[in-house]
XYZ file of C-alpha atoms in Angstrom:
535
model
C -17.135 157.118 -4.199
C -13.856 156.291 -2.432
C -10.822 157.486 -4.429
C -9.019 154.335 -4.052
C -11.523 152.434 -5.776
C -11.267 154.639 -8.944
C -7.603 154.510 -8.741
C -7.584 150.876 -8.994
C -10.021 150.702 -11.307
C -8.320 152.838 -13.659
C -4.870 151.055 -13.030
C -6.565 147.792 -14.110
C -8.111 149.385 -17.273
C -4.714 151.113 -18.128
C -3.370 147.459 -18.468
C -6.507 146.343 -20.514
C -6.202 149.405 -22.993
C -3.084 147.824 -24.331
C -5.100 144.561 -25.332
C -7.195 146.412 -27.903
C -10.264 143.849 -27.630
C -10.028 140.480 -28.975
C -10.087 139.090 -25.241
C -11.345 135.676 -26.534
C -7.976 135.004 -28.198
C -5.935 134.727 -24.852
C -6.815 133.367 -21.494
C -4.006 135.201 -20.051
C -5.354 138.589 -21.101
C -8.822 137.480 -19.844
C -7.740 137.080 -16.400
C -7.213 140.808 -16.283
C -11.064 141.052 -16.893
C -11.865 138.935 -13.600
C -10.042 141.309 -11.357
C -11.552 144.277 -13.281
C -14.968 142.904 -12.769
C -14.205 142.323 -9.066
C -13.259 145.925 -8.490
C -16.553 147.052 -10.414
C -18.611 144.912 -7.947
C -16.624 146.596 -5.105
C -17.605 149.947 -6.566
C -21.144 148.705 -7.102
C -21.605 147.838 -3.380
C -20.377 151.118 -2.185
C -22.974 152.855 -4.449
C -25.591 150.517 -2.911
C -24.562 151.393 0.735
C -24.886 155.029 -0.099
C -28.443 154.273 -1.692
C -29.547 152.451 1.350
C -28.295 155.087 3.768
C -30.310 157.492 1.702
C -33.337 155.565 1.603
C -32.903 154.874 5.321
C -33.073 158.623 6.057
C -36.267 158.837 3.651
C -38.097 156.087 5.503
C -37.425 157.445 8.894
C -38.633 160.920 7.784
C -41.894 159.418 6.367
C -42.569 157.422 9.341
C -41.995 160.430 11.542
C -44.417 162.630 9.282
C -46.981 159.834 9.075
C -47.246 159.769 13.156
C -47.246 163.559 13.136
C -49.963 164.173 10.408
C -52.278 161.500 11.896
C -52.211 163.289 15.073
C -52.645 166.709 13.473
C -55.253 165.866 11.156
C -57.541 164.570 14.026
C -58.078 167.979 15.195
C -56.226 170.614 12.955
C -57.582 173.614 14.740
C -56.851 172.173 18.098
C -53.428 171.134 17.170
C -52.600 174.561 15.548
C -54.113 176.376 18.777
C -50.424 175.658 20.233
C -48.244 178.468 18.587
C -45.425 176.237 18.640
C -47.153 173.767 16.270
C -48.201 176.471 14.033
C -44.363 177.641 13.830
C -43.370 174.151 13.243
C -45.723 173.656 10.366
C -44.627 176.563 8.626
C -40.862 175.584 9.075
C -41.558 172.172 7.776
C -43.242 173.084 4.726
C -40.792 175.963 4.021
C -37.353 174.283 4.992
C -37.749 170.586 5.776
C -39.844 169.307 2.886
C -37.524 171.081 0.416
C -34.547 169.647 2.322
C -36.270 166.174 1.561
C -36.674 167.092 -1.966
C -32.838 167.763 -2.333
C -32.274 164.477 -0.574
C -34.386 162.465 -2.988
C -33.186 164.294 -5.934
C -29.564 163.668 -4.763
C -27.937 161.420 -7.599
C -25.781 158.968 -5.574
C -25.057 156.920 -8.848
C -23.145 159.824 -10.552
C -19.739 158.441 -9.381
C -20.439 154.885 -9.994
C -21.838 155.700 -13.653
C -18.742 158.050 -14.274
C -16.620 155.009 -13.492
C -18.407 152.555 -15.520
C -18.431 154.848 -18.661
C -14.786 155.325 -18.403
C -14.190 151.638 -18.246
C -16.757 150.726 -20.852
C -14.203 151.698 -23.649
C -12.028 148.861 -22.201
C -14.847 146.157 -22.012
C -15.095 142.992 -24.346
C -16.438 144.083 -27.560
C -19.383 142.455 -29.824
C -16.597 140.863 -31.622
C -15.389 139.252 -28.546
C -18.673 137.881 -27.357
C -19.266 136.365 -31.224
C -15.662 135.234 -30.943
C -16.317 133.404 -27.398
C -19.490 131.820 -28.758
C -17.899 130.670 -31.913
C -15.125 129.000 -29.543
C -17.923 126.970 -27.431
C -19.427 125.920 -30.942
C -15.875 124.827 -32.155
C -15.481 122.957 -28.989
C -18.964 121.390 -29.350
C -18.005 120.085 -32.785
C -14.221 119.064 -32.204
C -15.117 117.118 -29.013
C -18.509 116.134 -29.958
C -20.039 117.542 -27.251
C -24.084 118.166 -27.447
C -25.302 121.641 -26.113
C -26.957 119.986 -23.098
C -23.462 119.013 -21.775
C -21.951 122.194 -22.366
C -25.009 124.005 -20.772
C -24.497 121.850 -17.675
C -20.801 122.565 -17.773
C -19.864 118.739 -17.798
C -16.364 119.001 -19.281
C -13.383 116.932 -18.030
C -10.795 118.406 -15.783
C -12.902 121.396 -14.739
C -12.464 122.500 -11.157
C -15.456 125.151 -11.046
C -19.084 124.657 -11.813
C -20.276 126.743 -14.665
C -23.755 126.451 -16.307
C -25.430 128.329 -19.248
C -28.919 129.563 -18.570
C -31.602 129.784 -20.945
C -30.731 133.292 -21.937
C -27.097 132.348 -22.473
C -28.230 129.593 -24.623
C -30.323 131.961 -26.674
C -27.386 134.041 -27.075
C -25.350 131.306 -28.472
C -28.269 130.416 -30.958
C -28.633 134.143 -31.915
C -24.914 134.573 -32.438
C -24.655 131.543 -34.567
C -28.077 133.070 -36.572
C -26.507 136.352 -37.227
C -23.158 134.518 -38.516
C -25.432 132.547 -40.992
C -24.669 129.470 -39.054
C -27.955 127.725 -39.266
C -27.028 124.466 -38.283
C -25.635 125.664 -34.398
C -28.664 127.891 -34.433
C -30.768 124.853 -34.306
C -28.911 123.123 -31.944
C -28.816 125.877 -29.440
C -32.278 127.083 -30.047
C -33.553 123.456 -29.303
C -31.659 123.549 -26.108
C -33.226 126.886 -25.144
C -36.670 125.034 -25.524
C -35.527 121.894 -23.585
C -34.411 124.250 -20.742
C -37.625 126.437 -20.927
C -39.808 123.206 -21.032
C -38.045 122.103 -17.864
C -39.382 125.073 -16.028
C -36.223 127.301 -15.999
C -37.166 130.978 -15.684
C -35.817 133.554 -18.219
C -36.430 136.723 -20.070
C -36.318 134.710 -23.283
C -39.606 133.624 -24.496
C -40.698 130.269 -26.591
C -41.996 132.810 -29.381
C -38.626 134.395 -29.552
C -37.064 131.074 -29.785
C -39.503 129.693 -32.333
C -39.019 132.652 -34.528
C -35.412 131.889 -34.907
C -35.705 128.088 -35.249
C -38.133 128.184 -37.692
C -36.328 130.139 -40.031
C -33.067 128.328 -39.209
C -34.544 124.999 -40.173
C -36.031 126.286 -43.578
C -32.524 127.575 -44.438
C -31.466 123.929 -43.822
C -34.105 122.608 -46.398
C -36.415 121.086 -43.722
C -39.544 122.736 -45.047
C -42.130 120.680 -43.268
C -40.562 121.183 -39.761
C -40.379 124.890 -40.721
C -44.128 124.943 -41.216
C -44.851 123.108 -38.020
C -42.491 125.286 -35.866
C -44.408 128.567 -37.452
C -47.773 127.228 -36.707
C -46.478 126.724 -33.006
C -45.231 130.327 -32.877
C -48.497 131.686 -34.229
C -50.470 129.567 -31.714
C -48.310 131.354 -28.889
C -48.411 135.000 -30.692
C -51.455 135.304 -33.356
C -50.411 138.679 -34.039
C -46.749 137.931 -35.130
C -46.671 139.511 -38.499
C -43.175 137.991 -39.802
C -44.682 134.466 -38.848
C -47.840 134.944 -40.710
C -46.022 135.804 -43.830
C -43.685 132.973 -43.440
C -46.556 130.698 -42.816
C -48.105 131.563 -46.244
C -44.752 131.525 -47.781
C -44.025 127.949 -46.598
C -47.301 126.439 -47.482
C -46.944 127.883 -51.023
C -43.362 126.466 -51.405
C -44.653 122.981 -50.005
C -47.595 122.900 -52.572
C -45.096 123.565 -55.294
C -42.887 120.825 -54.223
C -45.708 118.187 -54.171
C -46.959 119.380 -57.289
C -43.437 118.685 -58.999
C -42.795 115.299 -57.319
C -46.400 113.709 -57.096
C -45.897 112.828 -60.704
C -43.369 110.046 -60.060
C -43.355 109.666 -56.103
C -45.894 108.899 -53.433
C -46.532 111.189 -50.506
C -44.706 108.676 -48.279
C -41.555 108.730 -50.504
C -41.794 112.716 -50.109
C -41.423 112.481 -46.522
C -37.791 113.153 -45.004
C -36.266 112.533 -41.466
C -36.826 115.699 -39.757
C -34.877 117.345 -36.860
C -31.502 115.591 -37.848
C -29.311 117.753 -39.813
C -25.426 117.240 -41.063
C -22.783 119.570 -39.769
C -22.056 121.553 -43.154
C -18.768 120.836 -45.126
C -16.143 123.355 -44.661
C -13.033 124.584 -46.468
C -10.455 121.963 -44.379
C -10.277 118.907 -46.376
C -8.817 116.686 -43.350
C -11.194 118.222 -40.613
C -12.462 114.779 -39.758
C -9.078 113.357 -39.234
C -7.813 116.395 -37.438
C -10.686 116.560 -34.983
C -10.418 112.703 -34.285
C -6.907 113.024 -33.428
C -7.524 115.943 -31.012
C -10.038 113.409 -29.349
C -7.358 111.097 -29.229
C -8.910 108.856 -31.657
C -7.290 107.524 -34.883
C -3.818 107.761 -33.528
C -1.651 105.555 -35.797
C 0.730 104.476 -33.021
C 0.847 100.664 -34.102
C 2.705 98.031 -31.769
C 5.090 97.986 -34.634
C 5.845 101.430 -34.631
C 6.065 101.530 -30.825
C 8.865 99.245 -30.826
C 10.894 101.508 -32.879
C 10.493 104.381 -30.223
C 12.757 104.712 -27.446
C 14.059 107.009 -24.628
C 17.728 108.100 -24.246
C 19.975 110.726 -22.630
C 20.902 113.425 -25.202
C 24.035 115.352 -25.098
C 23.347 117.388 -28.186
C 26.094 116.053 -30.455
C 28.737 115.904 -27.549
C 28.050 119.620 -26.469
C 30.237 120.440 -23.856
C 27.212 121.986 -21.898
C 25.293 118.688 -22.132
C 28.124 116.193 -21.345
C 27.806 116.523 -17.769
C 23.958 117.167 -17.529
C 22.319 115.792 -20.604
C 18.501 115.946 -21.406
C 16.135 113.375 -21.403
C 15.064 112.607 -24.871
C 11.984 110.551 -25.952
C 10.842 109.340 -29.454
C 7.204 110.716 -30.186
C 7.238 109.386 -33.782
C 9.666 107.507 -35.823
C 9.306 108.892 -39.622
C 9.662 111.892 -39.607
C 11.565 111.858 -36.469
C 9.778 113.775 -33.773
C 11.140 113.859 -30.161
C 10.150 115.163 -26.862
C 12.828 116.602 -24.231
C 11.961 116.739 -20.395
C 12.921 119.465 -18.043
C 13.819 121.850 -20.843
C 12.462 125.013 -18.758
C 12.070 125.288 -15.110
C 8.916 126.867 -13.543
C 10.819 129.892 -12.544
C 11.875 130.240 -16.166
C 8.184 129.743 -17.364
C 6.878 132.306 -15.136
C 9.381 135.106 -15.829
C 8.985 134.474 -19.856
C 5.207 134.782 -19.226
C 5.768 137.897 -17.228
C 7.634 139.499 -20.078
C 5.378 138.497 -22.828
C 2.090 139.234 -21.265
C 2.043 143.133 -21.853
C 3.273 142.648 -25.555
C 0.620 139.932 -26.394
C -1.179 140.648 -29.714
C -3.580 138.580 -31.776
C -1.595 135.918 -33.830
C -1.180 136.302 -37.382
C -0.311 134.274 -40.316
C 1.747 135.305 -43.353
C -0.436 135.665 -46.398
C 1.599 133.357 -48.908
C 0.936 135.429 -51.961
C 1.865 138.932 -50.380
C 3.947 137.940 -47.553
C 1.967 140.323 -45.306
C 0.868 139.227 -41.772
C -2.789 139.194 -41.110
C -5.134 137.459 -38.610
C -7.123 134.344 -39.657
C -10.171 132.567 -38.151
C -8.231 129.334 -37.937
C -5.701 130.665 -35.393
C -7.228 131.928 -32.422
C -4.334 132.821 -29.762
C -2.274 135.761 -28.984
C 1.539 135.934 -29.233
C 4.571 138.212 -28.693
C 7.970 137.914 -29.601
C 11.121 138.201 -27.277
C 14.507 139.355 -27.931
C 17.493 138.210 -25.753
C 17.979 141.795 -24.716
C 14.345 141.602 -23.071
C 15.645 139.528 -20.090
C 18.620 137.180 -19.338
C 16.063 134.189 -19.227
C 15.629 134.547 -22.945
C 19.142 134.366 -23.788
C 19.486 131.532 -21.420
C 16.506 129.461 -23.215
C 17.814 130.502 -26.537
C 21.203 129.019 -25.918
C 19.721 125.961 -24.331
C 17.777 125.148 -27.456
C 20.650 125.470 -29.507
C 22.837 123.245 -27.500
C 19.822 120.559 -27.525
C 19.501 120.583 -31.286
C 22.887 121.372 -32.270
C 21.559 124.152 -34.631
C 22.595 127.884 -34.492
C 19.929 130.418 -33.229
C 22.120 133.359 -34.990
C 19.679 133.010 -37.901
C 16.628 131.612 -36.114
C 13.538 133.807 -35.547
C 12.960 135.464 -32.159
C 11.600 133.465 -29.321
C 7.812 133.560 -30.093
C 5.463 133.247 -26.821
C 1.779 132.179 -27.416
C -1.226 132.020 -25.233
C -4.412 130.431 -26.539
C -7.839 131.964 -25.823
C -11.227 130.216 -25.396
C -11.383 127.133 -27.571
C -7.893 128.516 -28.806
C -6.492 126.546 -31.848
C -4.335 126.581 -34.890
C -5.649 124.387 -37.728
C -3.460 122.171 -39.793
C -0.662 124.184 -41.362
C 3.015 123.917 -42.441
C 5.703 125.865 -40.814
C 7.877 125.898 -43.884
C 7.132 127.851 -46.918
C 6.137 125.740 -50.034
C 7.295 126.026 -53.479
C 4.597 128.533 -54.430
C 5.434 130.656 -51.298
C 9.089 131.226 -52.051
C 8.912 134.918 -50.816
C 7.519 134.301 -47.668
C 10.665 134.524 -45.654
C 12.680 136.316 -48.412
C 12.892 139.669 -46.348
C 14.655 137.718 -43.477
C 17.583 136.471 -45.907
C 17.862 133.404 -43.867
C 16.144 130.697 -46.147
C 13.515 128.346 -45.000
C 12.348 127.217 -41.798
C 14.463 124.111 -41.419
C 12.998 123.028 -37.809
C 10.718 123.823 -35.058
C 11.463 123.625 -31.328
C 8.223 123.940 -29.402
C 8.096 124.372 -25.659
C 5.018 123.545 -23.556
C 4.847 126.043 -20.774
C 1.698 124.810 -19.103
C -0.184 121.555 -18.620
C -3.788 121.475 -20.285
C -6.587 119.883 -18.379
C -8.230 118.781 -21.744
C -7.647 119.259 -25.461
C -4.836 121.423 -26.837
C -2.788 118.550 -28.356
C -0.448 118.869 -31.177
C -1.640 116.653 -34.127
C -0.169 115.758 -37.484
C -3.097 114.486 -39.667
C -1.026 112.986 -42.110
C 0.995 110.988 -39.711
C -1.969 110.165 -37.301
C 0.153 111.439 -34.271
C -1.084 113.258 -31.464
C 1.464 114.968 -28.952
C -0.059 116.218 -25.550
C 1.204 119.076 -23.641
C 3.407 118.612 -20.500
C 4.946 121.454 -18.726
C 8.651 121.995 -18.824
C 8.946 119.756 -22.025
C 9.336 120.484 -25.486
C 9.054 118.926 -28.980
C 11.247 119.163 -31.948
C 11.080 118.291 -35.611
C 12.489 119.029 -38.845
C 10.383 120.888 -41.390
C 12.957 120.292 -44.262
C 14.404 117.150 -45.746
C 18.006 117.270 -45.863
C 17.644 117.956 -49.637
C 15.971 121.421 -48.469
C 12.658 120.240 -50.178
C 9.692 120.471 -47.574
C 8.589 117.586 -45.424
C 4.950 117.567 -46.231
C 4.236 114.772 -43.667
C 4.969 117.864 -40.749
C 1.755 119.480 -41.667
C 0.382 120.015 -38.001
C -2.437 121.560 -35.877
C -2.824 122.786 -32.254
C -6.012 121.422 -31.118
C -8.778 123.669 -29.399
C -8.217 124.079 -25.836
C -11.345 122.333 -24.107
C -10.351 123.078 -20.403
C -7.358 125.013 -19.302
C -4.970 127.719 -20.368
C -2.379 126.715 -22.738
C 1.226 128.618 -23.094
C 3.894 127.845 -25.505
C 6.891 129.202 -26.735
C 8.950 128.265 -29.962
C 11.950 128.903 -31.991
C 11.848 128.334 -35.722
C 15.615 127.563 -37.137
C 16.278 128.658 -40.653
C 18.580 127.141 -43.268
C 21.335 129.756 -43.450
C 24.171 128.953 -40.983
C 23.032 125.416 -40.619
C 25.253 124.257 -43.602
C 27.842 122.404 -41.772
C 25.711 121.678 -38.687
C 23.190 119.661 -40.740
C 24.823 119.085 -44.025
C 22.683 118.505 -47.229
C 21.524 115.172 -48.362
C 22.383 113.858 -51.985
C 18.747 113.179 -53.085
C 15.598 114.988 -53.024
C 14.229 112.620 -50.410
C 17.220 112.549 -47.892
């Protein structure tokens, strides 16, 4: 195995070792896997060349021996009458055949396997595969995509063709099943059957699919269909022990149901629609509104409200730095006032910040409102890093720019946070400020509550990835180089609960953002308090 291949592979995986799995939470980190896999393919091809050269030698020897033995066996004594033939026979059996044995036993795969074994410790884990599967299901629900659409890869804005095989779809269904998500198990196992019925080749069998599917529909309360699917499974595999036990159990349950209900209902009334299942209700009360806004539906931007939205040049309260070169400001919402600024960051600045942030990216966390401790959460799927001004002059320059635009001081603001969203990356509805029952959230900072949010979009997103405000019915779409700004607190210091917002799942694309959270302390004269609670 060539040394340069090993060196390149180890260099790549030295980078990946800093990631500590959770690849699915950052597309930026997953790009490293692309290059690592490319190097693995190169290593594999070199192994194949060695094997092919070895087999070519063995084949040449076999052909040579076949021609020789067919001739010698026809007249063994006559052949051996020649002393040279007798010598060569002894030599072949004593020296040449053992040499061939050594060639056959030569382990050409040792180098490749050694490389692969070392690299596997940096590969995605089961957690990554489950996380990626959940991400596809999240996109499926949020953007109302059926499994067939996802399987065929027919997503808006895609540049590359990508399809899911029968075995891929089976993996999706099995991941859902293992998580106790029987709703998605049914959808994906039905897709597997559809593709198998269409004649697609696969290692997955219908028996395997029906085994999962029958139990999943039973868990969803569809006893009739569970019974029918179990019978289909037994017709394909009569020796399936679990199916036989399930069949007897389902029949018993069905009989008990009939006995209980026949006293006041007819058999026709007992029948229920089969094969149609409702998505389970989850913990998020505004789920429907949130997902509708992510799809661009239900936006409450009425003609009357639109008339109150304007564009202007913004000089940051006559900041000297902006008097000559003001920023373009556009109203995104009237109340609360949400604005977008254009050309806030150049492409060069964006690339430099991404370059600095990427090695520091770690799974994004949320602060536990009770303990104040940072922890990961399933409703926030991204990786983030925090940049200090000493990291690079561009960080200090962007910080000063945000200060000039907002008229607020960055001295008490949090560090610049850079985030990259993963497969189906999202951040479900949340508040940026701490509420009355979370007073200790920012106590350790000593700078008060988060008064305002400045959000930089550092990439375009082909589909999905909007910033939405469910209580307002507002949706703001990413545009590279722009930034949006809003106040989280009223002038009285009370939280503005209308600013509850979310980052929608990224359907297609790679979303990069950076944000600055300004705090109350230091803003007393820059944004004076109001006289009432609602100011």
